[in-house]
Amino acid sequence: MKPNYPDRIHIAHLPTPLERMERLSKHLNGPDLYIKRDDQTGLATGGNKTRKLEFLVADALAQGCDHLITTGAPQSNHCRQTAAAAARAGLGCTLVLRGNKPAQETGNFLLDELLGAHVYWTEDRDRAEVITKAAAELQAMGRKPYVIPLGGSNVMGATGYVLAMQELMEQLAAQHINVDFIVFASSSGGTQAGLVVGAEVYGFHGHILGISVDSPAEELKMQAAALATATATHLGLGMLPLAERVEVNDDYLGGGYAIVGKTEREAIKMVAQLEGILLDPVYTGRAMGGLIDLIRWGAFTRGQSVLFWHTGGTAALPAFADKLV
Ligand SMILES: Cc1ncc(COP(=O)(O)O)c(C=O)c1O
């Protein structure tokens, strides 16, 4: 069972480090904790989107497109990395950001501007409507836009995380580590979909647990399972038992998407001060907060190993300064 991978461009710094979190493991007195540093994938400050964009940008180039359009929240990491990938590939970039232009240019929005992206704010309009309008304007100017969905989560984007699982399995074998759980922040489901396909292909037998950042568990499970199936089909893998491997915990939604509370604050400070590793306020802070809580509740036994897959996002930290200190 070998995936038939489409072409990709090589913009990510791979393999990302796999590290043991010795001091955090000791502090929490629970399972052995490891971290996969996808906050170090390169481009403009790293994160999970770089792996997705290797395939998405290659597809755009193969289709003769000269401009990327994508969408996200005002502090979207996906949008910032898309702007950076466009710059690297010599393509134009339009970002459709939700809501109104903030008073201050900070965090990812500041970086979007520095990276040369053209930004539209949806204000009270529907996201899809603004994307369609932006694409039509570009076409009228003789450009050929390529639209990347929210979070880069389609079969092309998810493919980046199928390949990431191969990378992890090689590292685990080389370092003689057995991982029982992979825990990470899950939102549009592309990372999770890719990981479960990769687990089937490369023989990872542990749990793959997404901590939902914004959706009810059942909704995200269905979304990630459907994308996993579509990705496996796209890679020529045939029928795999994927849906049962998609595990989601939605206990840490707190006040909603991007509402930073005690869970995120505690996790960010704990990992920063014990490991010297920065998490982000929206995704990895919440996912790590969930993992810390699960450890405290005894969800894992001593002797088990848990790998936290760091998916990036630290460029958003300054935009949440008033909620973090
Ligand atoms: C830092 C970070 N972590 C996790 C995610 C979630 O990844 P996915 O959308 O593939 O579920 C995102 C998505 O924007 C992100 O920016």
Short mmCIF file of C-alpha atoms and ligand atoms in Angstrom, two decimals:
data_model
loop_
_atom_site.label_atom_id
_atom_site.label_comp_id
_atom_site.label_asym_id
_atom_site.label_seq_id
_atom_site.Cartn_x
_atom_site.Cartn_y
_atom_site.Cartn_z
CA MET A 1 0.00 0.00 0.00
CA LYS A 2 2.05 2.93 -1.30
CA PRO A 3 0.54 6.40 -1.69
CA ASN A 4 0.76 7.89 -5.14
CA TYR A 5 1.90 11.33 -4.02
CA PRO A 6 1.25 14.35 -6.25
CA ASP A 7 4.10 16.81 -6.90
CA ARG A 8 5.14 19.15 -4.13
CA ILE A 9 7.39 22.18 -3.85
CA HIS A 10 10.08 22.04 -1.18
CA ILE A 11 9.65 24.96 1.18
CA ALA A 12 9.43 23.28 4.60
CA HIS A 13 12.39 22.65 6.90
CA LEU A 14 12.08 18.89 7.31
CA PRO A 15 12.28 16.73 9.28
CA THR A 16 11.11 18.88 12.17
CA PRO A 17 12.71 17.95 15.50
CA LEU A 18 11.18 15.33 17.76
CA GLU A 19 12.06 16.22 21.35
CA ARG A 20 11.39 14.83 24.79
CA MET A 21 9.76 17.24 27.25
CA GLU A 22 11.65 16.05 30.28
CA ARG A 23 10.82 18.83 32.71
CA LEU A 24 7.14 19.03 31.76
CA SER A 25 6.80 15.23 32.12
CA LYS A 26 8.34 15.39 35.57
CA HIS A 27 6.22 18.37 36.64
CA LEU A 28 2.95 16.70 35.63
CA ASN A 29 4.04 13.33 37.02
CA GLY A 30 2.14 11.47 34.30
CA PRO A 31 3.07 9.91 30.95
CA ASP A 32 6.36 10.52 29.12
CA LEU A 33 5.81 13.60 26.99
CA TYR A 34 7.34 14.24 23.58
CA ILE A 35 6.86 17.14 21.18
CA LYS A 36 6.99 17.22 17.38
CA ARG A 37 8.20 20.70 16.49
CA ASP A 38 6.06 21.67 13.51
CA ASP A 39 6.29 25.21 14.85
CA GLN A 40 9.73 24.97 13.17
CA THR A 41 8.62 24.10 9.62
CA GLY A 42 10.06 27.34 8.31
CA LEU A 43 8.64 29.89 5.88
CA ALA A 44 7.27 32.87 7.89
CA THR A 45 7.48 31.53 11.48
CA GLY A 46 6.49 27.91 10.83
CA GLY A 47 3.42 25.85 11.66
CA ASN A 48 1.33 23.06 10.17
CA LYS A 49 0.33 25.03 7.06
CA THR A 50 3.80 24.82 5.52
CA ARG A 51 3.45 21.06 4.94
CA LYS A 52 -0.01 21.58 3.40
CA LEU A 53 1.22 24.43 1.20
CA GLU A 54 3.97 22.31 -0.33
CA PHE A 55 1.26 20.35 -2.14
CA LEU A 56 -1.24 23.20 -2.61
CA VAL A 57 1.26 25.56 -4.23
CA ALA A 58 2.59 22.77 -6.47
CA ASP A 59 -0.99 22.14 -7.62
CA ALA A 60 -1.53 25.87 -8.27
CA LEU A 61 1.66 26.02 -10.36
CA ALA A 62 0.72 22.84 -12.26
CA GLN A 63 -2.59 24.48 -13.18
CA GLY A 64 -0.77 27.57 -14.46
CA CYS A 65 -2.18 29.81 -11.72
CA ASP A 66 -0.39 33.02 -10.77
CA HIS A 67 -2.25 34.12 -7.65
CA LEU A 68 -3.37 32.47 -4.40
CA ILE A 69 -6.60 33.39 -2.64
CA THR A 70 -7.49 32.09 0.78
CA THR A 71 -9.46 32.99 3.86
CA GLY A 72 -9.42 32.85 7.64
CA ALA A 73 -9.81 34.70 10.93
CA PRO A 74 -8.10 38.08 11.46
CA GLN A 75 -5.18 36.30 13.18
CA SER A 76 -5.14 33.32 10.79
CA ASN A 77 -1.85 31.41 10.72
CA HIS A 78 -2.95 29.72 7.53
CA CYS A 79 -3.37 33.08 5.79
CA ARG A 80 0.07 34.29 6.93
CA GLN A 81 1.77 31.13 5.70
CA THR A 82 -0.14 31.29 2.40
CA ALA A 83 1.09 34.86 1.91
CA ALA A 84 4.65 33.68 2.63
CA ALA A 85 4.38 30.69 0.28
CA ALA A 86 3.01 32.94 -2.47
CA ALA A 87 5.95 35.31 -2.01
CA ARG A 88 8.40 32.39 -2.16
CA ALA A 89 6.81 31.00 -5.32
CA GLY A 90 6.53 34.40 -7.02
CA LEU A 91 2.72 34.37 -6.95
CA GLY A 92 0.29 37.12 -5.95
CA CYS A 93 -1.79 36.64 -2.81
CA THR A 94 -5.22 37.83 -1.71
CA LEU A 95 -6.49 37.13 1.80
CA VAL A 96 -10.15 37.36 2.77
CA LEU A 97 -10.15 37.95 6.52
CA ARG A 98 -13.26 37.67 8.66
CA GLY A 99 -14.82 40.78 10.16
CA ASN A 100 -13.55 44.36 10.23
CA LYS A 101 -10.04 45.71 9.95
CA PRO A 102 -8.66 45.90 13.51
CA ALA A 103 -7.47 49.22 14.91
CA GLN A 104 -3.94 47.88 15.34
CA GLU A 105 -1.78 46.01 12.86
CA THR A 106 -0.26 43.28 14.99
CA GLY A 107 0.54 39.55 15.07
CA ASN A 108 -0.32 37.66 11.90
CA PHE A 109 -2.18 40.56 10.31
CA LEU A 110 0.95 42.69 10.51
CA LEU A 111 2.95 39.86 8.90
CA ASP A 112 0.32 39.44 6.12
CA GLU A 113 0.92 43.06 5.18
CA LEU A 114 4.72 42.76 5.35
CA LEU A 115 4.51 39.67 3.13
CA GLY A 116 2.72 41.73 0.51
CA ALA A 117 -0.72 40.12 0.62
CA HIS A 118 -3.74 42.09 -0.50
CA VAL A 119 -6.30 41.91 2.32
CA TYR A 120 -10.08 42.14 2.02
CA TRP A 121 -12.20 42.27 5.21
CA THR A 122 -15.55 40.50 4.96
CA GLU A 123 -17.24 43.02 7.32
CA ASP A 124 -20.84 41.78 7.32
CA ARG A 125 -20.60 39.86 4.05
CA ASP A 126 -20.41 36.14 3.49
CA ARG A 127 -16.86 34.83 3.10
CA ALA A 128 -17.66 32.91 -0.11
CA GLU A 129 -19.17 36.01 -1.69
CA VAL A 130 -16.01 38.06 -1.07
CA ILE A 131 -13.78 35.26 -2.41
CA THR A 132 -15.86 34.99 -5.59
CA LYS A 133 -15.69 38.75 -6.08
CA ALA A 134 -11.92 38.86 -5.50
CA ALA A 135 -11.39 35.99 -7.96
CA ALA A 136 -13.56 37.69 -10.60
CA GLU A 137 -11.62 40.95 -10.23
CA LEU A 138 -8.33 39.13 -10.70
CA GLN A 139 -9.64 37.26 -13.75
CA ALA A 140 -10.82 40.55 -15.25
CA MET A 141 -7.20 41.77 -14.91
CA GLY A 142 -5.99 38.70 -16.80
CA ARG A 143 -4.74 36.85 -13.71
CA LYS A 144 -5.37 33.18 -12.93
CA PRO A 145 -6.29 32.76 -9.24
CA TYR A 146 -6.12 29.50 -7.28
CA VAL A 147 -8.50 29.32 -4.33
CA ILE A 148 -7.27 27.50 -1.22
CA PRO A 149 -10.05 26.57 1.25
CA LEU A 150 -10.15 27.54 4.92
CA GLY A 151 -7.17 26.03 6.75
CA GLY A 152 -5.79 24.57 3.50
CA SER A 153 -7.91 21.54 4.35
CA ASN A 154 -8.65 19.68 1.15
CA VAL A 155 -7.04 16.50 -0.21
CA MET A 156 -3.92 18.39 -1.32
CA GLY A 157 -3.39 20.03 2.07
CA ALA A 158 -4.12 16.88 4.05
CA THR A 159 -1.55 15.02 1.95
CA GLY A 160 1.15 17.04 3.71
CA TYR A 161 0.24 15.27 6.93
CA VAL A 162 0.18 11.80 5.36
CA LEU A 163 3.81 12.39 4.52
CA ALA A 164 4.42 13.88 7.98
CA MET A 165 3.40 10.55 9.52
CA GLN A 166 6.10 8.78 7.50
CA GLU A 167 8.62 11.29 8.86
CA LEU A 168 7.45 10.69 12.44
CA MET A 169 7.57 6.89 12.11
CA GLU A 170 11.17 7.10 10.88
CA GLN A 171 12.12 9.29 13.86
CA LEU A 172 10.35 7.02 16.36
CA ALA A 173 12.15 3.98 14.95
CA ALA A 174 15.54 5.70 14.99
CA GLN A 175 15.10 6.91 18.59
CA HIS A 176 13.45 3.65 19.81
CA ILE A 177 10.34 5.46 21.05
CA ASN A 178 6.89 3.92 21.23
CA VAL A 179 4.09 6.50 21.24
CA ASP A 180 0.66 5.61 22.62
CA PHE A 181 -1.11 8.90 21.87
CA ILE A 182 -0.61 11.76 19.45
CA VAL A 183 -2.41 14.89 20.74
CA PHE A 184 -2.80 18.13 18.78
CA ALA A 185 -5.10 21.08 18.01
CA SER A 186 -7.74 20.27 15.41
CA SER A 187 -9.94 22.79 13.64
CA SER A 188 -10.63 22.42 9.92
CA GLY A 189 -9.60 18.75 10.13
CA GLY A 190 -6.88 18.66 7.48
CA THR A 191 -4.04 17.85 9.84
CA GLN A 192 -6.07 15.13 11.54
CA ALA A 193 -7.26 13.64 8.23
CA GLY A 194 -3.69 13.42 6.94
CA LEU A 195 -2.41 11.87 10.17
CA VAL A 196 -5.02 9.10 10.22
CA VAL A 197 -4.34 8.21 6.59
CA GLY A 198 -0.60 8.27 7.31
CA ALA A 199 -1.12 6.07 10.37
CA GLU A 200 -2.75 3.37 8.23
CA VAL A 201 -0.08 3.61 5.55
CA TYR A 202 2.97 3.73 7.81
CA GLY A 203 1.72 1.53 10.66
CA PHE A 204 1.18 3.89 13.59
CA HIS A 205 -1.04 1.94 15.99
CA GLY A 206 -1.56 4.48 18.81
CA HIS A 207 -4.42 6.93 19.28
CA ILE A 208 -4.65 10.11 17.22
CA LEU A 209 -6.54 12.55 19.42
CA GLY A 210 -7.53 15.96 18.12
CA ILE A 211 -8.44 18.56 20.73
CA SER A 212 -11.16 20.57 19.03
CA VAL A 213 -10.56 24.29 19.00
CA ASP A 214 -13.93 25.41 17.69
CA SER A 215 -16.37 22.64 16.69
CA PRO A 216 -18.47 20.04 18.51
CA ALA A 217 -16.68 16.67 18.48
CA GLU A 218 -19.19 14.83 16.28
CA GLU A 219 -19.10 17.56 13.63
CA LEU A 220 -15.30 17.65 13.49
CA LYS A 221 -15.06 13.86 13.50
CA MET A 222 -17.36 13.59 10.48
CA GLN A 223 -15.50 16.35 8.67
CA ALA A 224 -12.05 14.87 9.31
CA ALA A 225 -13.18 11.32 8.48
CA ALA A 226 -14.72 12.45 5.17
CA LEU A 227 -11.53 14.32 4.27
CA ALA A 228 -9.39 11.34 5.28
CA THR A 229 -11.41 9.07 2.98
CA ALA A 230 -11.20 11.55 0.11
CA THR A 231 -7.43 11.93 0.66
CA ALA A 232 -6.87 8.15 0.70
CA THR A 233 -8.85 7.85 -2.55
CA HIS A 234 -6.87 10.70 -4.10
CA LEU A 235 -3.61 8.95 -3.18
CA GLY A 236 -4.86 5.69 -4.73
CA LEU A 237 -5.03 3.84 -1.41
CA GLY A 238 -8.48 2.29 -1.70
CA MET A 239 -10.74 1.58 1.26
CA LEU A 240 -9.14 1.95 4.71
CA PRO A 241 -10.77 1.84 8.18
CA LEU A 242 -10.27 5.58 8.72
CA ALA A 243 -13.40 6.89 10.46
CA GLU A 244 -12.79 4.78 13.58
CA ARG A 245 -9.31 6.27 13.94
CA VAL A 246 -10.55 9.87 14.14
CA GLU A 247 -10.78 10.71 17.85
CA VAL A 248 -11.87 14.18 18.96
CA ASN A 249 -12.22 15.76 22.39
CA ASP A 250 -14.32 18.94 22.58
CA ASP A 251 -14.13 19.53 26.34
CA TYR A 252 -11.89 22.57 25.99
CA LEU A 253 -13.89 24.90 23.75
CA GLY A 254 -14.16 27.33 26.67
CA GLY A 255 -15.62 30.68 25.66
CA GLY A 256 -15.34 29.82 21.94
CA TYR A 257 -12.84 30.24 19.11
CA ALA A 258 -9.90 32.50 20.00
CA ILE A 259 -11.30 33.38 23.43
CA VAL A 260 -8.24 33.02 25.63
CA GLY A 261 -8.94 31.85 29.19
CA LYS A 262 -7.25 30.18 32.12
CA THR A 263 -6.68 26.89 30.24
CA GLU A 264 -4.64 28.51 27.48
CA ARG A 265 -2.83 30.94 29.78
CA GLU A 266 -1.69 28.23 32.16
CA ALA A 267 -0.55 25.90 29.37
CA ILE A 268 1.37 28.60 27.52
CA LYS A 269 3.22 29.71 30.64
CA MET A 270 3.91 26.17 31.87
CA VAL A 271 5.46 25.00 28.60
CA ALA A 272 7.36 28.27 28.12
CA GLN A 273 8.80 28.21 31.63
CA LEU A 274 9.59 24.49 31.85
CA GLU A 275 10.67 23.78 28.28
CA GLY A 276 11.47 27.15 26.68
CA ILE A 277 8.90 26.39 23.98
CA LEU A 278 6.26 28.91 22.90
CA LEU A 279 2.71 27.78 22.19
CA ASP A 280 0.04 29.95 20.58
CA PRO A 281 -3.07 31.46 22.19
CA VAL A 282 -5.73 30.01 19.85
CA TYR A 283 -4.73 26.45 18.90
CA THR A 284 -1.75 24.88 20.63
CA GLY A 285 -2.35 26.70 23.94
CA ARG A 286 -5.84 25.23 24.04
CA ALA A 287 -4.72 21.75 22.95
CA MET A 288 -1.90 21.66 25.48
CA GLY A 289 -4.29 22.95 28.15
CA GLY A 290 -6.53 20.01 27.31
CA LEU A 291 -3.63 17.56 27.47
CA ILE A 292 -2.54 18.91 30.87
CA ASP A 293 -6.08 18.53 32.16
CA LEU A 294 -6.36 14.97 30.81
CA ILE A 295 -3.08 14.07 32.54
CA ARG A 296 -4.34 15.52 35.84
CA TRP A 297 -7.53 13.50 35.52
CA GLY A 298 -5.53 10.32 35.00
CA ALA A 299 -6.46 9.69 31.37
CA PHE A 300 -3.00 8.18 30.76
CA THR A 301 -1.07 5.66 32.79
CA ARG A 302 2.52 6.08 33.98
CA GLY A 303 4.83 4.50 31.43
CA GLN A 304 2.65 5.52 28.49
CA SER A 305 4.06 7.99 25.99
CA VAL A 306 2.19 10.98 24.60
CA LEU A 307 3.43 13.03 21.69
CA PHE A 308 2.15 16.60 21.45
CA TRP A 309 2.24 17.68 17.80
CA HIS A 310 3.03 21.42 17.91
CA THR A 311 1.22 22.97 14.96
CA GLY A 312 2.65 26.49 15.28
CA GLY A 313 0.80 29.80 15.58
CA THR A 314 3.18 31.68 17.86
CA ALA A 315 3.15 34.74 15.58
CA ALA A 316 -0.32 35.48 16.98
CA LEU A 317 0.97 35.88 20.56
CA PRO A 318 1.46 39.69 20.51
CA ALA A 319 -2.13 40.16 19.28
CA PHE A 320 -3.37 38.51 22.49
CA ALA A 321 -0.98 40.27 24.88
CA ASP A 322 -3.72 41.71 27.09
CA LYS A 323 -5.23 38.23 27.64
CA LEU A 324 -1.94 36.50 28.38
CA VAL A 325 -0.39 38.49 31.18
C1 LIG B 1 -1.47 26.82 14.89
C2 LIG B 1 -2.55 25.95 14.34
N1 LIG B 1 -2.74 24.75 14.90
C3 LIG B 1 -3.70 23.91 14.47
C4 LIG B 1 -4.54 24.27 13.43
C5 LIG B 1 -5.60 23.30 13.02
O1 LIG B 1 -5.24 22.60 11.87
P1 LIG B 1 -6.36 22.02 10.94
O2 LIG B 1 -7.11 23.20 10.40
O3 LIG B 1 -5.64 21.25 9.92
O4 LIG B 1 -7.27 21.19 11.78
C6 LIG B 1 -4.38 25.52 12.81
C7 LIG B 1 -5.28 25.91 11.72
O5 LIG B 1 -5.42 27.03 11.35
C8 LIG B 1 -3.36 26.37 13.28
O6 LIG B 1 -3.16 27.58 12.73
#
